[in-house]
Coordinates of C-alpha atoms in Angstrom, one line a residue:
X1 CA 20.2 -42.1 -18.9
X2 CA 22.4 -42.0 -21.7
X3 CA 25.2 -39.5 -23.3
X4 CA 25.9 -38.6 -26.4
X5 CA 29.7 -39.3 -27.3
X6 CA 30.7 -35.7 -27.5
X7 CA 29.1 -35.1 -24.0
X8 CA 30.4 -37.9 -22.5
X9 CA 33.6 -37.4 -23.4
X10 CA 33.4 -33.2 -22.0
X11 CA 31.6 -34.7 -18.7
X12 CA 35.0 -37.4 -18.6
X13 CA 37.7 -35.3 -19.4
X14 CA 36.2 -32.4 -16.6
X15 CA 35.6 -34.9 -13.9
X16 CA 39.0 -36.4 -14.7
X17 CA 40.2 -32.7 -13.3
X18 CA 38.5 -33.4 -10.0
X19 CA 41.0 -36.3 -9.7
X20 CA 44.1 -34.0 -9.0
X21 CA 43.0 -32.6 -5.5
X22 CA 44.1 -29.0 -6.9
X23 CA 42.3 -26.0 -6.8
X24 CA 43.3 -25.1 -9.5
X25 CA 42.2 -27.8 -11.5
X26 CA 38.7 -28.3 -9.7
X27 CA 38.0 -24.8 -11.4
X28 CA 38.8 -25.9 -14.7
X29 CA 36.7 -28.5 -14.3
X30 CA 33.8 -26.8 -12.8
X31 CA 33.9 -25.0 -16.3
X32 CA 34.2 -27.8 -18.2
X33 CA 31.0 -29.6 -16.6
X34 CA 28.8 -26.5 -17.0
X35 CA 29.9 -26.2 -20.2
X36 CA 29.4 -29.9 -20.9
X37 CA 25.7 -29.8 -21.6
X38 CA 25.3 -33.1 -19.6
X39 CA 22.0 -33.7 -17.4
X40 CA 23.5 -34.0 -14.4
X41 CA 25.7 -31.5 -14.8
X42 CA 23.8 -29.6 -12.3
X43 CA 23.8 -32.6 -10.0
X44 CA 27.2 -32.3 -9.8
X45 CA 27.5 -28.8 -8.9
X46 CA 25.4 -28.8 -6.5
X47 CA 27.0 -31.6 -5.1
X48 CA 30.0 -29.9 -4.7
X49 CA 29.0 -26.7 -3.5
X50 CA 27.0 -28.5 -0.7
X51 CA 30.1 -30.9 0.2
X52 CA 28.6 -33.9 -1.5
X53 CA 30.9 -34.9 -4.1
X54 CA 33.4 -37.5 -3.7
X55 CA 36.8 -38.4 -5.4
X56 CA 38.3 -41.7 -5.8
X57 CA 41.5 -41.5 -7.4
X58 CA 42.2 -45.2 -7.2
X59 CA 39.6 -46.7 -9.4
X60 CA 39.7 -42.8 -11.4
X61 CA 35.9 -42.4 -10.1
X62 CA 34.2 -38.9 -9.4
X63 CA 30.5 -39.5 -7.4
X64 CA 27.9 -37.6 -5.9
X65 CA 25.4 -38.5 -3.0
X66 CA 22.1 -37.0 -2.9
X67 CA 19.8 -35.5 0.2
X68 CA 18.3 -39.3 0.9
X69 CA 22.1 -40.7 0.9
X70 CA 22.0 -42.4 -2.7
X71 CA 25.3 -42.6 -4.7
X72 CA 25.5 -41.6 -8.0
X73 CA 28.1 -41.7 -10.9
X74 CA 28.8 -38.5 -12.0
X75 CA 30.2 -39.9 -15.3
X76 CA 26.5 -41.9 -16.3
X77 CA 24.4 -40.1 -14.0
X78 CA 23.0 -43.7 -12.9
X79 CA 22.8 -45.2 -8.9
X80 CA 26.1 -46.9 -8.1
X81 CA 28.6 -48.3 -5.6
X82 CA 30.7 -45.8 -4.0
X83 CA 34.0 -47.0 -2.6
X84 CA 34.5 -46.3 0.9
X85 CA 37.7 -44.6 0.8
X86 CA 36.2 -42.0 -1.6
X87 CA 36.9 -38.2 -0.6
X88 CA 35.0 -35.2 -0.5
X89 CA 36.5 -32.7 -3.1
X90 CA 37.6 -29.8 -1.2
X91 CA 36.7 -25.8 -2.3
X92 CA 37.3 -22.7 -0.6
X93 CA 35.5 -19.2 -0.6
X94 CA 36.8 -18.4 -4.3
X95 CA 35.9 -21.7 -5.7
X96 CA 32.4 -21.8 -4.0
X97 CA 31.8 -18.3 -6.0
X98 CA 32.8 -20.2 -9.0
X99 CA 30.2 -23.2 -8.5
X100 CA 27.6 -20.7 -7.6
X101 CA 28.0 -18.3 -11.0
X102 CA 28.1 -21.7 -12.9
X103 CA 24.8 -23.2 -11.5
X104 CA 23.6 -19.8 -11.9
X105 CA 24.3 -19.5 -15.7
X106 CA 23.4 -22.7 -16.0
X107 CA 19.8 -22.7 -14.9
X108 CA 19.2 -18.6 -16.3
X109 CA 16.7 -20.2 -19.2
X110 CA 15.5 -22.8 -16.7
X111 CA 11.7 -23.1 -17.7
X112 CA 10.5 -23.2 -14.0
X113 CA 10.2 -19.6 -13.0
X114 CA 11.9 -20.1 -9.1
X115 CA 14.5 -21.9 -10.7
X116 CA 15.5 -19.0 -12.6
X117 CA 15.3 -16.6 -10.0
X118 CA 17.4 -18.4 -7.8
X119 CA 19.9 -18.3 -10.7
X120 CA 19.6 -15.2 -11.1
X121 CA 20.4 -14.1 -7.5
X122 CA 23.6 -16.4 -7.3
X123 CA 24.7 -14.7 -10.6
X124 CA 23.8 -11.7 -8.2
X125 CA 25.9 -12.8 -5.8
X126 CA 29.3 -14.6 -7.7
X127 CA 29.2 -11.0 -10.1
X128 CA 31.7 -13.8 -12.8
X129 CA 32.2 -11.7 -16.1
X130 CA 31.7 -15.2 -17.6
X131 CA 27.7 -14.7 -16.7
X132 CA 27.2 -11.7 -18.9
X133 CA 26.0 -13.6 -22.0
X134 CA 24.0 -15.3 -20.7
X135 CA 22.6 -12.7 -18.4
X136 CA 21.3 -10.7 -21.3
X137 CA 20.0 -13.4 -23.1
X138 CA 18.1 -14.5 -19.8
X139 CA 16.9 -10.7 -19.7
X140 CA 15.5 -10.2 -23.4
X141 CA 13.7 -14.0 -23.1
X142 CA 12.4 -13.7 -19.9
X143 CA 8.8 -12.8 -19.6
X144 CA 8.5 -12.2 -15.7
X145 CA 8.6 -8.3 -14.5
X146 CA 9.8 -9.5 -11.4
X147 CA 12.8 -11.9 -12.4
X148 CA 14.2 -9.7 -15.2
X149 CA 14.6 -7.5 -12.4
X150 CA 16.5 -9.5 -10.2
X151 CA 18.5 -10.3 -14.0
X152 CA 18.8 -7.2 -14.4
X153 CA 21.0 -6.1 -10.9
X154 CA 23.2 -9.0 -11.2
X155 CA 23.6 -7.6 -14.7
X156 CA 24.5 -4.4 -13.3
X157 CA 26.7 -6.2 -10.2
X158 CA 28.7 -7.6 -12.8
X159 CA 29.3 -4.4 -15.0
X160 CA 30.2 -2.6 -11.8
X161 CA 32.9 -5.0 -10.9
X162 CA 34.4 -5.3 -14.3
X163 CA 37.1 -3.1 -13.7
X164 CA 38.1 -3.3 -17.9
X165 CA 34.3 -1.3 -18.9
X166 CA 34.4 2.2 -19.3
X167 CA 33.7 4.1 -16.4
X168 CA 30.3 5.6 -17.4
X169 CA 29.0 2.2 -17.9
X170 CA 30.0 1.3 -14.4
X171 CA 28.5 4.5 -13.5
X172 CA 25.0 3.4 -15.1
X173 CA 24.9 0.0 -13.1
X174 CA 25.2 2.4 -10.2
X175 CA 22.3 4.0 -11.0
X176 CA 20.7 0.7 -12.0
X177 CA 21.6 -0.7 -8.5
X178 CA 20.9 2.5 -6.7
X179 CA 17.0 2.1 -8.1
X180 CA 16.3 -1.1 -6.7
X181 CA 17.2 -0.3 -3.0
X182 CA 17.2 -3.9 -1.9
X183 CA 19.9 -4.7 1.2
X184 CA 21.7 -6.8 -1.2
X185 CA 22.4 -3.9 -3.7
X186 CA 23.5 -1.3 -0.7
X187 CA 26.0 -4.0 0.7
X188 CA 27.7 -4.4 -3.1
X189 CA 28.0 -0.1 -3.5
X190 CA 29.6 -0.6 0.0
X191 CA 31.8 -3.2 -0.4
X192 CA 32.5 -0.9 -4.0
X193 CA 33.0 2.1 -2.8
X194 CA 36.8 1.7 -1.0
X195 CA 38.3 0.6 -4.7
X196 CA 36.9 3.5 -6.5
X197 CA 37.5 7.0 -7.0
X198 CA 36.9 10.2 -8.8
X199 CA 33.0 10.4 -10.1
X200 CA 32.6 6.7 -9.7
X201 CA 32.8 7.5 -6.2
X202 CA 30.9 10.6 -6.0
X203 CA 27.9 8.1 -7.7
X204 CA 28.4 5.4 -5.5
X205 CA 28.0 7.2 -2.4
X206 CA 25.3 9.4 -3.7
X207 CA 23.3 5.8 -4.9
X208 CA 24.6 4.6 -0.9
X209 CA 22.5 7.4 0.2
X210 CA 19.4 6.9 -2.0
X211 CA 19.2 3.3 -0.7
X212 CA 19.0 4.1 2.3
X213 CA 16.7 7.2 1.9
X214 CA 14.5 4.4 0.6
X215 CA 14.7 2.2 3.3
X216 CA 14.1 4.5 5.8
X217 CA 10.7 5.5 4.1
X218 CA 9.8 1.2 3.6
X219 CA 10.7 1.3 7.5
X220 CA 8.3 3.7 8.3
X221 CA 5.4 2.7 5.9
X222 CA 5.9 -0.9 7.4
X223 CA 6.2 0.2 10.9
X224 CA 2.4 2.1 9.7
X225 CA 1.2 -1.1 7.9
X226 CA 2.1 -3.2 11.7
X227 CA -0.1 -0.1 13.7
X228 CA -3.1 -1.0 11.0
X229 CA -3.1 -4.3 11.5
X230 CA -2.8 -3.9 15.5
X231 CA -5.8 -1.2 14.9
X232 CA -7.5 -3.4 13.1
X233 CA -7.6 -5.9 16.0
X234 CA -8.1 -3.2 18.6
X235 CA -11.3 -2.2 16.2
X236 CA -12.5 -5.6 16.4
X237 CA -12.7 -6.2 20.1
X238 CA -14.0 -2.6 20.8
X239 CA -16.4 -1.8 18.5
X240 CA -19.0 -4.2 20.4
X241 CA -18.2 -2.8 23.9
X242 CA -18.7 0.9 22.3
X243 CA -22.4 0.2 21.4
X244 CA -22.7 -1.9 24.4
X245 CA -21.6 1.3 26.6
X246 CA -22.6 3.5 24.3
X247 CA -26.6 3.1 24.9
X248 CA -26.9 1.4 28.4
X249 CA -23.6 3.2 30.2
X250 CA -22.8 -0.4 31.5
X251 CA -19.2 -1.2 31.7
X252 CA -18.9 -4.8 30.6
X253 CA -16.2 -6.1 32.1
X254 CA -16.8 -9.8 30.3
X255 CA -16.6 -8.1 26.8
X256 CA -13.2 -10.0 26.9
X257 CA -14.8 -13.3 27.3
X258 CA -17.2 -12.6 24.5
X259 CA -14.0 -12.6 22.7
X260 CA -12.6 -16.1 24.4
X261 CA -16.1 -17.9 23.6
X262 CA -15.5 -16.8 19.7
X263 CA -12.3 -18.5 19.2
X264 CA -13.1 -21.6 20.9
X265 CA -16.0 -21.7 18.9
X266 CA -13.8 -21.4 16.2
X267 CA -11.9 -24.5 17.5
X268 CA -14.5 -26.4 18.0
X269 CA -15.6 -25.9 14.0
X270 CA -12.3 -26.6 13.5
X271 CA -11.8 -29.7 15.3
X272 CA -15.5 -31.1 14.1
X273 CA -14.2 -30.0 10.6
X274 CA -10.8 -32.4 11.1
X275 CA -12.2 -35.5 12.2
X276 CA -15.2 -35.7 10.0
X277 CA -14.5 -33.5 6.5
X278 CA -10.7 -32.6 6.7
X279 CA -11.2 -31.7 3.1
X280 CA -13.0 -28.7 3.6
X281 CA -10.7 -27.7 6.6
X282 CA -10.3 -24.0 5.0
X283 CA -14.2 -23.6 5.1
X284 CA -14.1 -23.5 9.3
X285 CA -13.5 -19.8 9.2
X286 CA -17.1 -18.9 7.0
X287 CA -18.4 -21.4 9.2
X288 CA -17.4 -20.1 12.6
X289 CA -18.3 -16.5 11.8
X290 CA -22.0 -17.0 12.3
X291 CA -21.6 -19.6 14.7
X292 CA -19.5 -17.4 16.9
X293 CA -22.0 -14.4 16.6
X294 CA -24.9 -16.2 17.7
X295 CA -23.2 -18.4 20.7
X296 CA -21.1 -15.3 21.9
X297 CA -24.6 -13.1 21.4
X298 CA -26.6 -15.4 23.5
X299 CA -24.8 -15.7 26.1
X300 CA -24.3 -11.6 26.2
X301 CA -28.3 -11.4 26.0
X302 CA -28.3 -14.3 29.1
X303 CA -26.5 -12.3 30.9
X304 CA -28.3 -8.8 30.2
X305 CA -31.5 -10.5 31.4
X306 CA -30.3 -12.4 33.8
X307 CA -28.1 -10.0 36.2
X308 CA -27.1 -6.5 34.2
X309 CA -30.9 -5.6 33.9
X310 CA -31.5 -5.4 38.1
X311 CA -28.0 -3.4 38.1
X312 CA -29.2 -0.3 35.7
X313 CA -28.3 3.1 37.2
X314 CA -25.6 1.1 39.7
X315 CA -22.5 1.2 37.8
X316 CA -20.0 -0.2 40.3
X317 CA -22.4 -2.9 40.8
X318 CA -22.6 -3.8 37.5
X319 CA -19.2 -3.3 37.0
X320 CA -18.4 -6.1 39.8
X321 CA -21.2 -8.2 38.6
X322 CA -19.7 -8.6 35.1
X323 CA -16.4 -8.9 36.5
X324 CA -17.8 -11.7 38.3
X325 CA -18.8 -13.3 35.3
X326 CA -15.7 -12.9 33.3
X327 CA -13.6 -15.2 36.0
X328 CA -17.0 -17.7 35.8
X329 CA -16.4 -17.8 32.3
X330 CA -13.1 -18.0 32.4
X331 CA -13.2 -20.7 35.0
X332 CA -15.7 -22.4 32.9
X333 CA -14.0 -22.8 29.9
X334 CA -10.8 -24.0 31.7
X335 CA -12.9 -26.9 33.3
X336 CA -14.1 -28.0 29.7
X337 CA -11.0 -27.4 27.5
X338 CA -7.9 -27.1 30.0
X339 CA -6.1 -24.6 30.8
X340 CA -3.4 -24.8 27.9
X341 CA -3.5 -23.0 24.9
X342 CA -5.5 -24.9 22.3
X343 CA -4.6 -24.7 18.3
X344 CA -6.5 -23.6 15.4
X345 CA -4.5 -23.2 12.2
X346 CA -5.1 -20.7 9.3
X347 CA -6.7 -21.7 6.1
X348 CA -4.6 -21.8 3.1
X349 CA -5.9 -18.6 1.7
X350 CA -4.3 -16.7 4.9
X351 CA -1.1 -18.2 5.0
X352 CA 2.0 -17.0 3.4
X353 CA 2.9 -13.3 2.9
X354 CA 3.9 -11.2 -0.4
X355 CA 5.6 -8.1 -1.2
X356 CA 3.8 -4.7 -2.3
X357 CA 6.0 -1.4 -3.4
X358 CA 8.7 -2.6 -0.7
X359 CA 6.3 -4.1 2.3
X360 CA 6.2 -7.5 3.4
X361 CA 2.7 -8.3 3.7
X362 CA 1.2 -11.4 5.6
X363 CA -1.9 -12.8 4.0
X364 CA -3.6 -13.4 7.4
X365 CA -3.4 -9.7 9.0
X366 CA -4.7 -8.7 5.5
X367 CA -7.5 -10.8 5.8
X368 CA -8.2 -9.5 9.1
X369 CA -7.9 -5.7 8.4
X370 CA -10.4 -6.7 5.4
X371 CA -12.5 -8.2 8.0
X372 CA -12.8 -6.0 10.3
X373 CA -13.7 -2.9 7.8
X374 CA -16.7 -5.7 6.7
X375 CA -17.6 -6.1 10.1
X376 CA -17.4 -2.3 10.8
X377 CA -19.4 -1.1 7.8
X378 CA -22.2 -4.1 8.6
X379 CA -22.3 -2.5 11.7
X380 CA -22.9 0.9 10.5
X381 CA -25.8 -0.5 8.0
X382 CA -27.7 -2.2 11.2
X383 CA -27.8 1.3 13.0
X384 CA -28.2 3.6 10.4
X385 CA -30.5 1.4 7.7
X386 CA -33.0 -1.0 10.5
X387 CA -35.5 -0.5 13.1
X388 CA -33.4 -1.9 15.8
X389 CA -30.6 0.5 15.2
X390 CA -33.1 3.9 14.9
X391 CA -34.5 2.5 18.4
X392 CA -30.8 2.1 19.7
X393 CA -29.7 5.7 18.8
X394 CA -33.0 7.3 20.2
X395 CA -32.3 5.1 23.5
X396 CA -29.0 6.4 23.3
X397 CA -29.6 9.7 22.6
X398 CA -32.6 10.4 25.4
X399 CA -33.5 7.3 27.3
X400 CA -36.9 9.1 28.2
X401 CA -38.0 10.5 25.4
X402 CA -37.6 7.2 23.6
X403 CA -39.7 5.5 26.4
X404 CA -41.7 8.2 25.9
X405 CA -42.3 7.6 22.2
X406 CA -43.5 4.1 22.5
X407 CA -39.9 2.1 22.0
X408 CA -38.7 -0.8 24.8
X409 CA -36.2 0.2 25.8
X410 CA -35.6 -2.7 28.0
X411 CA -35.6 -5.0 24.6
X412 CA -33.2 -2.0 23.1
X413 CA -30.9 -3.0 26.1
X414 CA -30.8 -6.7 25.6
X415 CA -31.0 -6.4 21.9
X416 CA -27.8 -4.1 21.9
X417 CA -25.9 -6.2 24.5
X418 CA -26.6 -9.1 22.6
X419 CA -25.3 -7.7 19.1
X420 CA -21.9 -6.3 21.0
X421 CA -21.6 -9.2 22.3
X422 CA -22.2 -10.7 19.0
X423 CA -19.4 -9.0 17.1
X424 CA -17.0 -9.6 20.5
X425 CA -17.3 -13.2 19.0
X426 CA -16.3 -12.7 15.7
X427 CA -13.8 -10.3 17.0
X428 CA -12.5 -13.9 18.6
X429 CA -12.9 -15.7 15.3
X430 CA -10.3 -13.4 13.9
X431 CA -7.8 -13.1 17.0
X432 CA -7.7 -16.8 17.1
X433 CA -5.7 -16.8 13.6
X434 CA -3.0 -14.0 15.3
X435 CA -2.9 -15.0 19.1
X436 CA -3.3 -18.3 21.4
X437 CA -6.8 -19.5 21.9
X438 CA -7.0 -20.0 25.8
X439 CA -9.1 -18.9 29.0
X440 CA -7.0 -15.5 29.3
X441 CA -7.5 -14.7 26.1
X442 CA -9.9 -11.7 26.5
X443 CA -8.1 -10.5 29.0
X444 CA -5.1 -9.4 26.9
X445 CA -7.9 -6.9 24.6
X446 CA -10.0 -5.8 27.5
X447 CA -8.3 -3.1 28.4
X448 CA -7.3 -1.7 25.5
X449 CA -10.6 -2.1 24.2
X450 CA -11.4 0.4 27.1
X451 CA -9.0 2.9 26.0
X452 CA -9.9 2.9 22.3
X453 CA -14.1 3.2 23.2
X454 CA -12.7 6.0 25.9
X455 CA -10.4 8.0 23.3
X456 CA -12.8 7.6 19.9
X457 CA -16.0 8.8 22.2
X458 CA -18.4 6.4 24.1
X459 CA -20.9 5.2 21.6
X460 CA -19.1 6.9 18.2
X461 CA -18.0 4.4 15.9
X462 CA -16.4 6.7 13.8
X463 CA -14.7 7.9 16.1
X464 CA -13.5 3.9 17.9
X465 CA -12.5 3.4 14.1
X466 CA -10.7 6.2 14.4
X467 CA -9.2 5.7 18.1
X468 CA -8.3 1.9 17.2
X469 CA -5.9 2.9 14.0
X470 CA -4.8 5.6 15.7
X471 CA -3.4 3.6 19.2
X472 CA -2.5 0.9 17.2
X473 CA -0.2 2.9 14.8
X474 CA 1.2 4.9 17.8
X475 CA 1.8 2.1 19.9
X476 CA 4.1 0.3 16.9
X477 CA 5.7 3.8 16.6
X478 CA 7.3 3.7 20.1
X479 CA 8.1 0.4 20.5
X480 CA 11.3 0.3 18.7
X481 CA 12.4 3.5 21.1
X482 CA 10.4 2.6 24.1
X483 CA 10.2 -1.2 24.4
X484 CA 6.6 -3.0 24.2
X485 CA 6.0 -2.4 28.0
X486 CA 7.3 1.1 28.1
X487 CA 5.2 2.3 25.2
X488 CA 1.5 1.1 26.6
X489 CA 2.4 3.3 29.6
X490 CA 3.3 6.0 27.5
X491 CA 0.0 5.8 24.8
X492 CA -1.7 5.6 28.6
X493 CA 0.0 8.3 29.9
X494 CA -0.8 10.6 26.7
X495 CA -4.4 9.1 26.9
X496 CA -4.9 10.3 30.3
X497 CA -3.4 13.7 29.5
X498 CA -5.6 13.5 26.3
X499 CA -9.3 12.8 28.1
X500 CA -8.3 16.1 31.0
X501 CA -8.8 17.9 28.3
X502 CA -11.3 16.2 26.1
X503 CA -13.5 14.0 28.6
X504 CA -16.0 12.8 26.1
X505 CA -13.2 11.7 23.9
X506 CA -12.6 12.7 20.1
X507 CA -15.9 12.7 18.8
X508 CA -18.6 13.2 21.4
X509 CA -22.3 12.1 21.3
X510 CA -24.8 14.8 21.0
X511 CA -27.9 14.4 23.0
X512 CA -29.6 15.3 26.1
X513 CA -28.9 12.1 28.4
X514 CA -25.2 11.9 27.0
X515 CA -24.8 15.5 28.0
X516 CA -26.2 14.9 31.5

């Protein structure tokens, strides 16, 4: 790396300031290397702003270590021997402001698009007058909606701190910063408004107030996005056990394991997937969905033929029977895998999160609320649009009169429990991408799979869909004032109160047998 003479000799004469262990003269030369044009100018900053440059007065030297522990020059920019006696160049608050506005003008035009933003937040946060040129050049070249805004509030930070601009323009960068509503923006109108008076004041406070008018509405709409993506979840491990309950009145007590076998179906992809094609490690997912419904749906119809079919009309039998099999399963699956919790890791396309008018938004719970409405209208196709589900709504409806009519209903029973089950599995597929994959997983959805089938109507999908958005927003509603705990036994509580008044839930079944 080479400098041109009339760099060199900025970059010598700046570093020459570091020299004088004055803080005073490190400022100067903090200026004088950002102004320097050098390539490593921004080395050097950095260094010092992360306590990484070193002074050695002796031998008139000025070097900079970088994260792996190299030495640098800071007058050639090349590797070199640092003497052991160098010093770290001290700063304080004041000076650390200084080194952040200058890395920050520095790096506004930067062509990689993070680089600038992070400039543009530390011009946010130094608010130096000596950024403002460079600010609005940064704003009328940049083509980014999303970093001219960030350019733009540090524009506005620094016109509001500029005590020598006439008052109506500080009052404008109020309003500028009032519109954004970030934390950031609130904490610099606070840390404003003691200075000020007169109608700066008055639109400081009343920007203070809009900020956090706005936050209180981003609050509640993320506290509803959180009760979605609970519902969603809740929807998924339900919506089996309401057409499972819904046509042969059997409460399943191993729906949960349905759910269990799912995800450590999905680990098993997974696992096959990493030892034999890690490369196509983010296809496990497409590949477990199927895999999932048709292991967790055989073993639902193995069961219905082999125990639930002699217990028909004998519901606490049944109900011990399959509560039987949930701790067999359970037992089972801790005598092949363990009893830890075993690890299956999101695809790439379900990782991360983004923003959306104000809401954090993790890619994997979208997926899963996407899911789940898939799931749910697939559902609704299979009963409404196919033989099978016209003979499962006329078994539901009148048991007899389907008989009656030529339709097996004992096939309808071991069709149905096999397609609840079915979706239990997929149900797992998803969970294991928000939750730990182990023997009690099931367990942890069971009984609030219960509630939501109980609430929405036995055997109305509409109205589980319903139920599951509706406990799953409520229960993220109380549990900032109630706690986690507290708030289940209060949804429970209002549920019980709920079904004394309405016992066949929200949306109730029409038919003869449902109404006996």
């Amino acid at each position: 790396m080479f400098l041109s003479p009339a760099r060199a000799e900025g970059v010598d004469a700046a570093l020459d300031r570091f020299l004088a262990d004055s803080f005073a003269e490190t400022e100067a030369a903090i200026g004088g290397v950002a102004q320097s044009g050098a390539p490593q100018a921004v080395a050097i900053l950095q260094a010092l702003g992360e306590r990484r440059l070193f002074a050695h007065p002796a031998s008139r030297g000025v070097f900079w270590r970088d994260a792996a522990g190299t030495a640098f020059d800071a007058r050639t920019g090349l590797p070199a021997a640092m003497p052991g006696d160098a010093v770290v160049i001290r700063l304080n608050n004041r000076l650390r402001n200084v080194v952040q506005a200058a890395l920050g003008t520095m790096t506004l035009l930067s062509p990689d698009p993070a680089v600038r933003l992070r400039a543009a937040e530390s011009v946010f946060r130094s608010r130096d007058p000596a950024a403002r040129a460079a600010i609005e050049t940064a704003i009328a070249r940049e083509p980014r909606g999303e970093i001219r805004r960030v350019l733009e509030e540090a524009h506005a930070a620094i016109m509001l701190a500029d005590t020598g601009v006439p008052e109506s323009v500080r009052i404008d960068a109020v309003r500028r910063l009032a519109e954004t509503g970030d934390t950031e923006a609130l904490g610099l109108l606070r840390q404003m408004l003691g200075p000020t008076a007169g109608p700066l004041r008055a639109a400081i406070t009343q920007g203070i107030g809009a900020i956090e008018q706005r936050q209180q509405f981003r609050a509640a709409a993320q506290t509803v996005w959180f009760g979605v993506s609970l519902g969603s979840v809740l929807l998924l491990a339900a919506i089996g056990l309401a057409i499972t309950f819904g046509v042969m009145g059997v409460i399943n007590m191993a729906h949960g394991e349905m759910v269990m076998i799912g995800a450590y179906v999905t680990f098993l992809v997974q696992e096959a997937l990493r030892q034999n094609a890690p490369q196509h490690l983010d296809w496990s997912l497409p590949i477990a969905i199927p895999l999932a419904f048709l292991v967790a749906g055989l073993v639902g119809v193995a069961i219905e033929r082999g125990i639930i079919r002699f217990l028909y009309g004998r519901p606490l039998e049944t109900l011990l029977a399959t509560f039987g099999v949930s701790l067999v399963l359970q037992q089972a699956i801790r005598t092949w895998f363990g009893p830890t919790n075993r690890e299956v890791s999101a695809p790439s396309y379900m990782s991360g999160a983004f923003e959306f008018l104000g809401l954090q938004i993790t890619y994997g719970r979208l997926w899963i609320v996407v899911f789940t409405l898939v799931v749910f209208l697939g559902l609704l196709i299979v009963l409404k649009a196919t033989p099978l589900g016209l003979q499962m709504r006329a078994v539901t409806q009148n048991r007899r009169m389907a008989a009656a009519m030529g339709i097996r209903t004992r096939f309808v029973d071991a069709m149905t429990f096999g397609l609840g089950s079915g979706i239990a599995g997929i149900a797992g597929v998803a969970l294991s991408q928000i939750d730990n994959v182990s023997p009690n997983l099931g367990q942890s959805y069971i009984i609030d799979s219960f509630m939501v089938v109980v609430f929405g109507g036995v055997g109305n999908l509409w109205g589980t869909l319903v139920a599951a958005f509706t406990l799953g927003i409520a229960n993220k509603v109380m549990e900032p004032f109630a706690g986690a705990v507290l708030g289940k036994i209060l949804i429970l509580v209002l549920l019980i109160l709920f079904i004394q008044k309405r016992p066949r839930g929200l949306f109730a079944l029409k038919g003869r047998a449902v109404e006996q």
